[in-house]
C-alpha cells in the first residue's frame, strides 16, 4: 500500500462513519498569536471547543500539516537521531464536537487498526490517564485487546494540551511494540517499555478527550461540552503498514533521500551515518510547506525558526560534501510526491524554490564572513598563546554576524581551541536585560487585584472613529508612583495596535485635569496612561475625554499609507509579501515586510509611483468592522500580523 492510499483509507473509514472531510489548515497559523506553527490537527477547531465558533458538522476527519519545532511540542533535537520524530509531519485525525465520546473513539480506532489494517493485536498497547477508569473499562469491554496491555500513566504522558493555555483533557494512546531489535538506547540501565523513550515501543495514535480549557493562570475550567480530538502519526503508520524499519525507509521519504544522494553524488545505502540524509529530507518538507503557507525565513519569530531549520539542513549538506545551494533542488521531488493531496506546494513551487535558494546563498555569505572573523580571532589567540575563545567574541560572532554558536564550537574543536561558554551565557543574559529595560511600560503587568474598580465592565467601547471628544465614565484605575492608568466605559482614544501609536489628549472631571501621554490595550480594556498630579481621588466617575486632534489625523494618514504600501509591495514583489511589523506615528511610518531578495531600483520606483498615484486620487476612506477571517478572505492587507 502506498502512503497516499493509507491516507485515503483513514479518511474514507471515518467518512463512512458520517465524518466530514475538512482540508488541512495552514501550517503557519497567522490568526493564532499563541502558536508559531500549527502543532496538531485540533488547532483549526479550537474555537469550537471554546464555544467561540460553530460548524455545520459535528464530526470531522482530516490529515493536518503539523510542525513541532517550538513551544510545548518541540521535536527538533530528535530529528535525524531517531527514525520516527519529524519537524514536519502529517497528523491523521477524527473529531467529535459534542457528539460521540470515549466509547466510539476507542472502538473505531481499534476497528481501523486491527480489522482494516490488520495490525497484530498482541503487539498493541493502550494507555489511559491514571484516574480514567471509564476509558480503561471501555478498552476492556469494547475491544479484544490483551487486558495486561491496558496501562495507566500520569499528566506527562496521558494529559494532552496544545500549549500552555487552551483546550485540553485526558487522553488514551495506542502504542505498538515493534520488537527488541528496534531499541535504540545503548544505555545498559534502559528497560524497553511503553513510554520508555526508545524506538521499540512507539506511539501511533492519541485519542484526546477534550473537556477543559486551561487559562493564563494555569487553572482548568470544565468546558460546557465534551469532545473527541484524535491524532495519529501518519509517517509512523505508513512505516508499520509498509513493514519498514524506519519512517525514512517509506515512500514518504525515500524519493527525497534518493534525490539527495543523486545531488551529492553519494551512496545512501553504503553510508555508515545516514543522519545527514534524514535531517535534510525532513527539513526540506518543513521548509516547503511553511513557505507555501506564507512563512518566510527571517530574524524573528517563526521566520527565525525556519532560518535555523534551513541552516541545519545546509550544515548537514556539508557532511555530504556539498556547500553550494542544493536544498531547493529537492523541492520538485517533494511536489511530485505530495502535490496532489496538498496542491498549495505545486501552485507555489517556483516561489518556494526561489526563497530556499536565496536563503541558502545568504547562509553561505554569513558562513564566509564568519569564517574570516573566526580566523582573525584564532590568530589573535595564537599570538597571545591562549586557547580559549572569550565569551564576548563568541557572542559577537553570533549576535553581529549571525554565526551559529554550535558551529563556532565545531571550528574551535577542529583548531584545538575551546569556548568560554559561561562568558557567552553572561553576554546573552546581559543582552536580554538590555532588551527588557528598553521595553516600555507594559500595561499587562498590572495585577487584577491592584485596580480600584468602580464598575467591573468586560470591555471598553472604542468610539474614536466617529468622535474625538465624549463624556463618559471611569470604570477602574490604578496608580503606580506617579503614573495613573485609567479605563473608561467608552473612549475616543485609539490604543496602540497594529504598529500605530496610542492617542494623546486630556481627561477632565470634577477637580482634576489629566494629560494622557499614551493609550494601550490589555485584552479588551483600553488603558489611558496619565501623569498623575499628586493624589488622584475622584469624587465622581464622570469625565470628558478629548483626543489631541492634530496628532491623531496625521497618524491616521500614515496608517492608511501603510496599507497602500503593503498593497503596492504585493503587486510589485509578489503575493508572498507579508507585514512583519510596523511603526506608525504622526511624523513618520516604518513598514517591515518579508521578501527574499534585494529590491531593485526600478521596483522601488514602481512601488513609489503606485502609492503616490493612490494618494493623489484622494479616495474617501470607508470604515467597516469585520471578522478577521472574513477580512483575510477579502485580502485586507495589513490586518493579518
Ligand atoms: N491532539 C492530539 C495530538 O496532538 O496528539
XYZ file of C-alpha atoms and ligand atoms in Angstrom:
646
model
C 0.000 0.000 0.000
C 1.359 3.433 -0.855
C 1.377 6.287 1.639
C -1.269 8.052 -0.449
C -3.559 5.020 -0.253
C -3.095 4.743 3.505
C -4.038 8.398 3.995
C -7.121 7.922 1.852
C -8.185 4.763 3.722
C -8.103 6.632 7.017
C -10.233 9.423 5.574
C -12.693 7.007 3.940
C -13.041 4.930 7.111
C -14.315 7.959 9.022
C -16.301 9.346 6.092
C -18.230 6.069 6.205
C -18.992 6.878 9.831
C -20.539 10.220 8.888
C -17.454 12.384 9.375
C -16.971 15.383 7.123
C -13.607 15.647 5.403
C -12.088 19.040 6.302
C -8.917 20.039 4.451
C -5.762 20.706 6.450
C -5.483 24.251 7.736
C -2.376 26.342 7.030
C 0.713 25.147 8.879
C 1.506 28.812 9.542
C -1.365 29.950 11.800
C -1.379 33.649 11.010
C -4.548 34.198 13.050
C -3.455 32.468 16.309
C -0.873 34.510 18.249
C -0.386 31.701 20.799
C 1.198 29.441 18.182
C 4.241 29.748 15.902
C 3.223 26.769 13.799
C 0.199 24.503 13.640
C 1.162 21.702 16.007
C -1.937 19.486 15.961
C -4.987 18.688 13.901
C -7.241 20.229 16.515
C -5.785 23.746 16.162
C -8.271 24.736 13.465
C -11.145 23.555 15.678
C -10.016 25.333 18.858
C -12.801 27.898 18.522
C -15.451 25.148 18.574
C -14.086 23.646 21.797
C -14.044 27.118 23.382
C -17.621 27.806 22.184
C -16.408 30.765 20.122
C -17.279 29.257 16.777
C -19.570 26.690 15.201
C -19.543 24.453 12.134
C -22.306 22.865 10.132
C -20.993 19.372 11.078
C -20.421 17.544 14.371
C -17.868 15.016 13.153
C -14.749 15.719 11.132
C -11.821 13.809 9.653
C -8.628 15.106 8.093
C -4.914 14.938 7.574
C -3.301 18.031 9.059
C 0.098 19.502 8.203
C 1.931 19.943 11.511
C 5.256 21.423 12.571
C 6.694 20.751 16.027
C 9.818 22.826 16.459
C 8.955 25.243 19.236
C 6.871 25.757 22.336
C 5.212 22.894 24.178
C 5.667 20.334 21.423
C 9.223 20.511 20.141
C 10.855 17.512 18.486
C 13.700 19.177 16.590
C 16.538 17.668 18.651
C 15.285 14.136 17.973
C 15.140 14.607 14.208
C 17.901 12.718 12.441
C 18.884 10.891 15.627
C 15.900 8.580 15.663
C 13.716 7.216 12.911
C 10.283 8.470 13.936
C 10.357 12.158 15.017
C 9.984 14.911 12.444
C 9.898 18.692 12.299
C 7.076 18.437 9.765
C 4.602 15.575 9.765
C 1.024 14.782 8.878
C -1.469 14.083 11.613
C -4.454 11.950 10.729
C -7.395 12.799 12.946
C -11.080 12.322 13.643
C -13.187 14.683 15.733
C -16.419 14.774 17.599
C -17.718 18.191 18.555
C -20.016 17.480 21.470
C -21.208 14.357 19.657
C -19.756 10.859 20.320
C -17.242 10.373 23.092
C -14.838 7.820 24.540
C -16.700 4.639 23.576
C -16.850 5.259 19.830
C -13.404 6.854 19.702
C -11.855 3.731 21.232
C -13.978 1.236 19.298
C -13.289 2.841 15.922
C -9.570 3.279 16.460
C -9.353 -0.412 17.334
C -11.502 -1.397 14.354
C -9.355 0.531 11.889
C -6.095 -0.758 13.314
C -6.999 -4.398 13.771
C -9.786 -5.120 11.265
C -8.992 -2.823 8.344
C -5.227 -2.553 8.637
C -4.836 -5.881 10.439
C -2.120 -4.739 12.839
C -1.127 -7.613 15.155
C -3.284 -7.241 18.298
C -0.712 -8.872 20.537
C 1.723 -6.069 19.772
C -0.658 -3.221 20.573
C -0.916 -1.429 23.939
C -3.459 1.127 25.156
C -2.606 3.749 27.752
C -5.136 5.765 29.742
C -4.930 8.660 32.171
C -4.235 7.457 35.676
C -7.730 8.193 37.000
C -9.651 7.463 33.808
C -11.462 4.255 34.819
C -14.063 4.862 32.133
C -11.505 4.678 29.301
C -9.770 1.660 30.886
C -13.125 -0.156 31.191
C -14.033 0.686 27.609
C -10.773 -0.778 26.303
C -11.552 -3.946 28.251
C -15.243 -4.198 27.281
C -15.357 -2.822 23.726
C -12.178 -4.314 22.240
C -10.349 -7.599 22.378
C -7.046 -6.072 23.474
C -4.984 -8.152 25.895
C -6.093 -6.791 29.299
C -2.460 -6.704 30.503
C -1.810 -4.246 27.708
C -4.071 -1.550 29.210
C -1.712 0.715 31.154
C -2.152 3.892 33.193
C 0.097 6.946 33.074
C 0.032 10.430 34.588
C -0.014 14.029 33.352
C 3.185 13.850 31.317
C 2.011 11.044 29.029
C -1.757 10.962 29.229
C -2.998 14.503 29.626
C -2.841 16.345 26.321
C -2.583 20.111 25.883
C -1.915 22.047 22.693
C 0.058 24.744 24.505
C 0.332 26.459 27.871
C -3.266 27.592 27.539
C -6.280 26.333 25.618
C -8.464 23.227 25.244
C -7.106 20.048 26.832
C -8.033 16.801 28.534
C -7.053 13.262 29.460
C -6.009 11.052 26.590
C -5.672 7.434 25.636
C -2.856 6.373 23.335
C -2.226 3.292 21.225
C 1.390 2.136 21.133
C 2.994 -0.684 19.195
C 5.812 -2.992 20.216
C 7.999 -3.230 17.118
C 10.330 -5.794 18.641
C 13.573 -5.834 20.577
C 15.737 -5.055 17.559
C 14.139 -1.587 17.340
C 15.533 -0.453 20.694
C 17.979 2.392 20.031
C 19.099 3.033 23.634
C 22.603 1.800 24.220
C 22.430 2.563 27.943
C 22.582 -0.716 29.877
C 20.171 0.538 32.538
C 17.487 1.152 29.914
C 14.361 -1.027 30.041
C 12.197 -1.230 26.922
C 8.613 -0.348 27.800
C 5.656 1.792 26.734
C 6.640 5.473 27.161
C 10.161 4.194 27.777
C 11.750 6.572 25.237
C 13.243 4.044 22.853
C 12.413 3.043 19.290
C 10.876 -0.300 20.250
C 7.566 0.916 21.688
C 6.202 3.828 19.706
C 3.003 5.797 19.963
C 0.803 5.555 16.885
C -2.455 7.236 17.815
C -3.581 9.606 20.512
C -7.270 9.855 21.423
C -7.827 13.036 23.396
C -10.989 13.585 25.389
C -11.200 17.362 25.395
C -13.104 18.568 28.423
C -11.165 21.523 29.904
C -9.770 24.906 28.966
C -6.573 25.999 30.708
C -6.434 29.764 31.336
C -3.426 32.120 31.554
C -3.022 31.464 35.264
C -2.860 27.692 34.683
C -6.340 26.963 36.043
C -8.515 24.308 34.378
C -12.128 25.208 33.565
C -14.562 22.457 32.507
C -15.948 23.068 29.014
C -19.719 23.064 28.527
C -19.460 20.094 26.138
C -17.142 17.124 25.799
C -15.277 16.500 22.575
C -13.029 13.951 20.889
C -9.780 15.038 19.248
C -7.538 12.327 17.856
C -4.115 12.474 16.268
C -2.353 9.610 14.533
C 1.207 9.894 13.243
C 0.843 9.320 9.514
C 4.509 8.613 8.727
C 4.751 6.096 11.596
C 1.632 4.267 10.482
C 2.955 4.147 6.914
C 6.225 2.635 8.201
C 4.365 -0.038 10.178
C 1.992 -0.891 7.323
C 4.791 -0.960 4.749
C 6.794 -3.145 7.104
C 9.753 -0.777 7.157
C 12.234 -0.394 9.996
C 12.147 3.404 9.821
C 9.876 6.215 8.641
C 12.707 7.229 6.309
C 12.518 3.858 4.535
C 8.928 4.502 3.377
C 7.756 6.031 0.102
C 7.167 9.283 2.033
C 10.904 9.894 2.373
C 12.800 7.587 0.007
C 12.279 9.686 -3.156
C 13.729 12.679 -1.275
C 16.665 10.651 0.005
C 17.384 9.294 -3.486
C 17.425 12.844 -4.805
C 19.828 13.967 -2.064
C 22.144 11.075 -2.921
C 21.945 11.995 -6.604
C 22.734 15.678 -5.998
C 25.583 14.971 -3.591
C 26.876 12.038 -5.650
C 26.948 9.844 -2.574
C 25.672 6.354 -1.784
C 22.909 6.332 0.823
C 22.830 2.553 1.198
C 26.545 2.348 1.912
C 26.628 5.405 4.208
C 27.547 4.470 7.775
C 26.000 7.678 9.128
C 22.627 8.167 7.479
C 21.587 11.109 9.613
C 22.551 13.835 7.072
C 20.118 12.351 4.520
C 17.392 12.042 7.136
C 17.812 15.555 8.504
C 17.836 17.122 5.037
C 14.822 15.086 3.840
C 12.919 16.043 6.975
C 13.863 19.724 6.870
C 13.048 20.243 3.197
C 9.478 19.191 3.982
C 9.223 21.651 6.852
C 10.589 24.460 4.707
C 8.484 23.691 1.633
C 5.193 23.521 3.496
C 5.820 26.528 5.714
C 6.868 28.703 2.766
C 3.868 27.503 0.738
C 1.637 28.692 3.575
C 3.142 32.168 3.752
C 6.094 31.717 6.134
C 9.429 33.374 5.289
C 12.875 32.900 6.838
C 13.763 35.965 8.892
C 15.376 37.082 12.107
C 12.470 36.695 14.464
C 9.572 34.511 15.484
C 8.581 31.740 13.113
C 10.819 33.156 10.407
C 13.799 32.644 12.685
C 12.805 29.031 13.330
C 12.640 28.498 9.564
C 16.042 30.109 9.112
C 17.552 27.809 11.727
C 15.989 24.735 10.139
C 17.369 25.719 6.741
C 20.821 26.314 8.210
C 20.715 22.972 9.982
C 19.925 21.263 6.658
C 22.680 23.229 4.904
C 25.204 22.208 7.575
C 24.237 18.564 7.225
C 24.728 19.042 3.481
C 28.337 19.903 4.240
C 28.680 16.488 5.856
C 27.840 15.115 2.398
C 30.451 17.437 0.895
C 28.066 19.870 -0.666
C 28.387 23.527 0.167
C 26.729 25.242 -2.767
C 22.936 25.745 -2.612
C 21.208 22.396 -3.161
C 18.171 22.137 -0.874
C 15.966 23.981 -3.341
C 16.673 21.266 -5.926
C 14.900 18.645 -3.788
C 11.607 20.574 -3.783
C 10.318 19.280 -7.186
C 10.564 15.685 -5.937
C 8.507 16.544 -2.869
C 5.974 18.353 -5.050
C 5.695 15.282 -7.270
C 5.164 13.092 -4.221
C 2.694 15.210 -2.261
C 1.430 17.947 -4.579
C -1.735 16.037 -5.466
C -3.034 15.976 -1.915
C -1.556 19.368 -0.966
C -1.847 21.422 -4.205
C -0.512 24.555 -2.487
C 3.052 23.237 -2.785
C 2.585 22.599 -6.507
C 0.966 26.001 -7.052
C 3.816 27.808 -5.293
C 6.746 25.636 -6.309
C 8.678 28.400 -8.089
C 8.269 30.743 -5.147
C 9.308 28.046 -2.638
C 12.418 27.209 -4.628
C 13.402 30.886 -5.016
C 13.041 31.523 -1.292
C 15.067 28.458 -0.304
C 17.798 29.193 -2.841
C 18.100 32.848 -1.772
C 18.291 31.771 1.878
C 20.953 29.146 1.144
C 23.015 31.817 -0.636
C 22.515 34.164 2.300
C 23.717 31.468 4.712
C 26.815 30.842 2.610
C 27.682 34.538 2.748
C 27.166 34.508 6.536
C 29.424 31.498 6.841
C 32.162 33.013 4.680
C 32.138 36.234 6.690
C 32.027 34.325 9.999
C 34.934 32.128 8.948
C 37.021 35.200 8.145
C 36.350 36.636 11.592
C 36.968 33.289 13.224
C 40.386 33.145 11.552
C 41.249 36.583 12.943
C 40.225 35.507 16.441
C 42.328 32.362 16.048
C 45.408 34.389 15.034
C 44.979 36.757 17.957
C 44.736 33.859 20.405
C 47.786 32.214 18.899
C 49.784 35.457 19.264
C 48.728 35.652 22.918
C 49.349 31.923 23.377
C 45.795 31.383 24.577
C 43.420 28.527 23.831
C 40.008 29.739 24.986
C 37.846 31.950 22.789
C 36.454 34.676 25.089
C 32.667 34.750 25.604
C 32.420 38.266 24.096
C 33.976 37.071 20.841
C 31.631 34.071 20.588
C 28.731 36.406 21.311
C 29.871 38.937 18.716
C 30.134 36.233 16.061
C 26.643 35.060 16.938
C 24.908 38.383 17.520
C 26.548 40.662 14.967
C 27.440 38.181 12.240
C 24.686 35.581 12.705
C 27.274 32.808 13.064
C 25.718 29.806 14.889
C 27.346 29.058 18.249
C 27.470 25.321 17.661
C 29.467 25.991 14.505
C 31.914 28.170 16.432
C 32.217 25.208 18.819
C 32.954 22.762 15.998
C 35.564 25.090 14.444
C 37.146 25.681 17.831
C 37.458 21.948 18.381
C 38.980 21.425 14.953
C 41.577 24.058 15.797
C 42.414 22.727 19.254
C 40.570 25.606 20.957
C 37.604 25.783 23.315
C 34.822 28.278 24.031
C 34.257 30.311 27.166
C 30.665 29.050 27.453
C 29.997 30.791 30.783
C 31.215 34.110 29.338
C 28.953 33.644 26.335
C 25.923 32.936 28.562
C 26.742 36.092 30.545
C 26.698 38.153 27.366
C 23.396 36.579 26.305
C 21.875 37.359 29.695
C 23.157 40.947 29.533
C 21.563 41.335 26.115
C 18.242 40.019 27.415
C 18.381 42.526 30.286
C 19.106 45.351 27.870
C 16.098 44.315 25.801
C 13.932 44.097 28.916
C 14.837 47.538 30.217
C 14.470 49.030 26.759
C 10.891 47.833 26.540
C 8.482 50.486 27.676
C 5.714 50.207 30.218
C 3.675 47.105 29.659
C 0.069 47.504 30.719
C -0.225 43.739 31.147
C 1.969 43.929 34.203
C -0.848 45.300 36.321
C -2.335 42.684 38.601
C -6.103 42.268 38.618
C -6.181 42.928 42.362
C -4.282 46.226 42.080
C -7.067 48.056 40.263
C -9.555 50.313 42.051
C -12.798 49.233 40.396
C -15.942 51.381 40.122
C -17.728 49.213 37.617
C -16.472 45.811 36.543
C -17.248 46.017 32.813
C -15.703 43.491 30.494
C -14.697 45.838 27.672
C -14.085 49.482 26.931
C -16.021 50.533 23.880
C -13.921 52.351 21.288
C -15.835 55.180 19.592
C -12.847 57.088 18.253
C -13.532 56.562 14.557
C -16.669 58.658 14.894
C -15.804 61.102 17.709
C -12.682 62.603 19.221
C -14.349 64.023 22.323
C -17.005 62.434 24.538
C -18.439 62.492 28.032
C -18.047 59.128 29.684
C -17.244 57.410 32.989
C -14.197 55.939 34.670
C -14.712 52.213 35.322
C -11.357 51.481 37.012
C -7.956 52.997 37.738
C -4.585 52.068 39.077
C -1.848 54.313 40.489
C 1.804 53.346 40.421
C 4.192 56.005 41.790
C 3.270 58.996 39.663
C 1.718 57.080 36.748
C -2.016 56.702 36.609
C -3.781 54.092 34.438
C -7.412 54.741 33.700
C -10.058 52.648 31.958
C -13.230 54.321 30.640
C -16.608 52.922 29.754
C -16.365 54.378 26.255
C -13.353 56.079 24.784
C -12.351 58.015 21.688
C -8.655 57.224 22.414
C -7.028 54.816 19.945
C -4.894 52.275 21.797
C -1.518 51.333 20.360
C -2.078 48.467 17.960
C -1.047 47.291 14.539
C 2.025 49.488 14.940
C 0.006 52.703 15.280
C 0.967 54.688 18.359
C -1.645 55.319 21.061
C -3.521 58.636 21.177
C -2.589 61.552 23.412
C -5.069 64.047 24.901
C -6.819 65.016 28.124
C -9.272 63.599 30.644
C -11.065 66.225 32.716
C -13.504 65.755 35.546
C -14.561 67.361 38.788
C -11.392 68.526 40.486
C -8.906 67.035 38.037
C -7.421 67.511 34.574
C -5.126 64.759 33.384
C -2.746 64.637 30.427
C -2.998 61.311 28.599
C 0.518 60.538 27.384
C -0.221 57.191 25.764
C -3.045 54.685 25.266
C -2.562 50.908 25.399
C -4.716 47.848 25.201
C -4.888 44.941 27.642
C -7.304 42.257 26.472
C -10.429 44.317 25.815
C -9.550 47.149 28.197
C -8.255 50.368 26.710
C -5.863 51.894 29.221
C -5.145 55.634 29.284
C -1.721 56.320 30.719
C -1.512 59.652 32.545
C 0.926 61.524 34.663
C -0.938 61.997 37.918
C -0.968 65.368 39.610
C -0.390 64.204 43.171
C -3.058 62.089 44.810
C -5.878 61.037 42.446
C -9.132 60.521 44.292
C -12.069 61.429 42.034
C -15.360 62.431 43.656
C -17.439 61.366 40.686
C -16.601 58.962 37.869
C -17.796 61.389 35.167
C -15.103 62.534 32.772
C -14.668 64.443 29.499
C -12.279 62.512 27.273
C -10.642 64.548 24.478
C -8.127 63.294 21.957
C -5.425 65.640 20.688
C -6.761 66.112 17.171
C -3.734 67.080 15.139
C -1.694 64.084 16.241
C -4.498 61.646 15.516
C -5.168 62.908 11.980
C -1.511 62.753 10.961
C -1.123 59.309 12.480
C -4.272 58.085 10.748
C -2.902 59.274 7.396
C 0.318 57.423 7.948
C -1.599 54.334 8.989
C -3.580 54.413 5.747
C -0.295 54.811 3.891
C 0.969 51.501 5.334
C -1.986 49.733 3.718
C -1.269 51.405 0.382
C 2.385 50.460 0.680
C 1.539 46.877 1.574
C -0.744 46.513 -1.449
C 1.882 48.064 -3.750
C 4.593 45.756 -2.399
C 2.443 42.713 -3.062
C 1.712 43.911 -6.571
C 5.336 44.584 -7.495
C 7.249 41.958 -5.477
C 4.664 39.195 -5.200
C 1.865 37.819 -3.082
C 4.309 36.328 -0.585
C 4.982 39.769 0.918
C 3.700 39.749 4.486
C 3.709 42.517 7.016
C 6.291 41.686 9.667
C 5.772 44.785 11.814
C 5.239 48.500 11.506
C 5.534 51.736 13.373
C 3.017 54.463 12.679
C 3.452 57.877 14.254
C 2.249 61.370 13.427
C 5.525 62.308 11.726
C 6.612 59.089 10.038
C 5.918 55.476 9.336
C 8.066 52.398 9.096
C 6.872 49.214 7.426
C 8.654 45.871 7.889
C 7.896 43.081 5.492
C 9.164 39.728 4.317
C 10.861 39.324 0.962
C 13.692 37.031 -0.012
C 15.753 39.319 -2.221
C 17.009 42.851 -2.577
C 14.534 45.300 -4.069
C 15.814 46.623 -7.377
C 15.786 50.406 -8.062
C 13.158 50.072 -10.796
C 10.910 48.062 -8.448
C 11.304 50.731 -5.787
C 10.323 53.359 -8.316
C 7.238 51.386 -9.300
C 6.175 50.928 -5.654
C 6.545 54.660 -5.002
C 4.572 55.540 -8.099
C 1.687 53.235 -7.185
C 1.442 54.644 -3.653
C 1.649 58.254 -4.827
C -0.978 57.715 -7.505
C -3.364 56.258 -4.928
C -2.792 59.193 -2.576
C -3.455 61.665 -5.395
C -6.813 60.039 -6.127
C -7.919 61.370 -2.731
C -10.374 58.499 -2.357
C -12.841 58.608 0.521
C -11.906 56.210 3.295
C -14.614 53.819 4.389
C -14.536 52.355 7.860
C -16.040 48.914 8.386
C -15.688 46.344 11.126
C -15.483 42.739 10.110
C -14.296 39.428 11.436
C -10.593 38.788 10.924
C -11.333 35.628 8.926
C -13.684 37.499 6.563
C -11.225 40.362 6.177
C -8.461 37.901 5.333
C -10.595 36.273 2.665
C -11.099 39.661 1.055
C -7.356 40.345 1.175
C -7.468 43.350 3.508
C -3.759 43.905 3.699
C -2.119 44.755 6.943
C -4.761 43.272 9.201
C -3.031 39.986 9.450
C 0.012 40.121 11.671
N -4.374 16.443 19.568
C -3.845 15.157 19.643
C -2.374 15.078 19.492
O -1.780 16.001 19.027
O -1.776 14.107 19.841
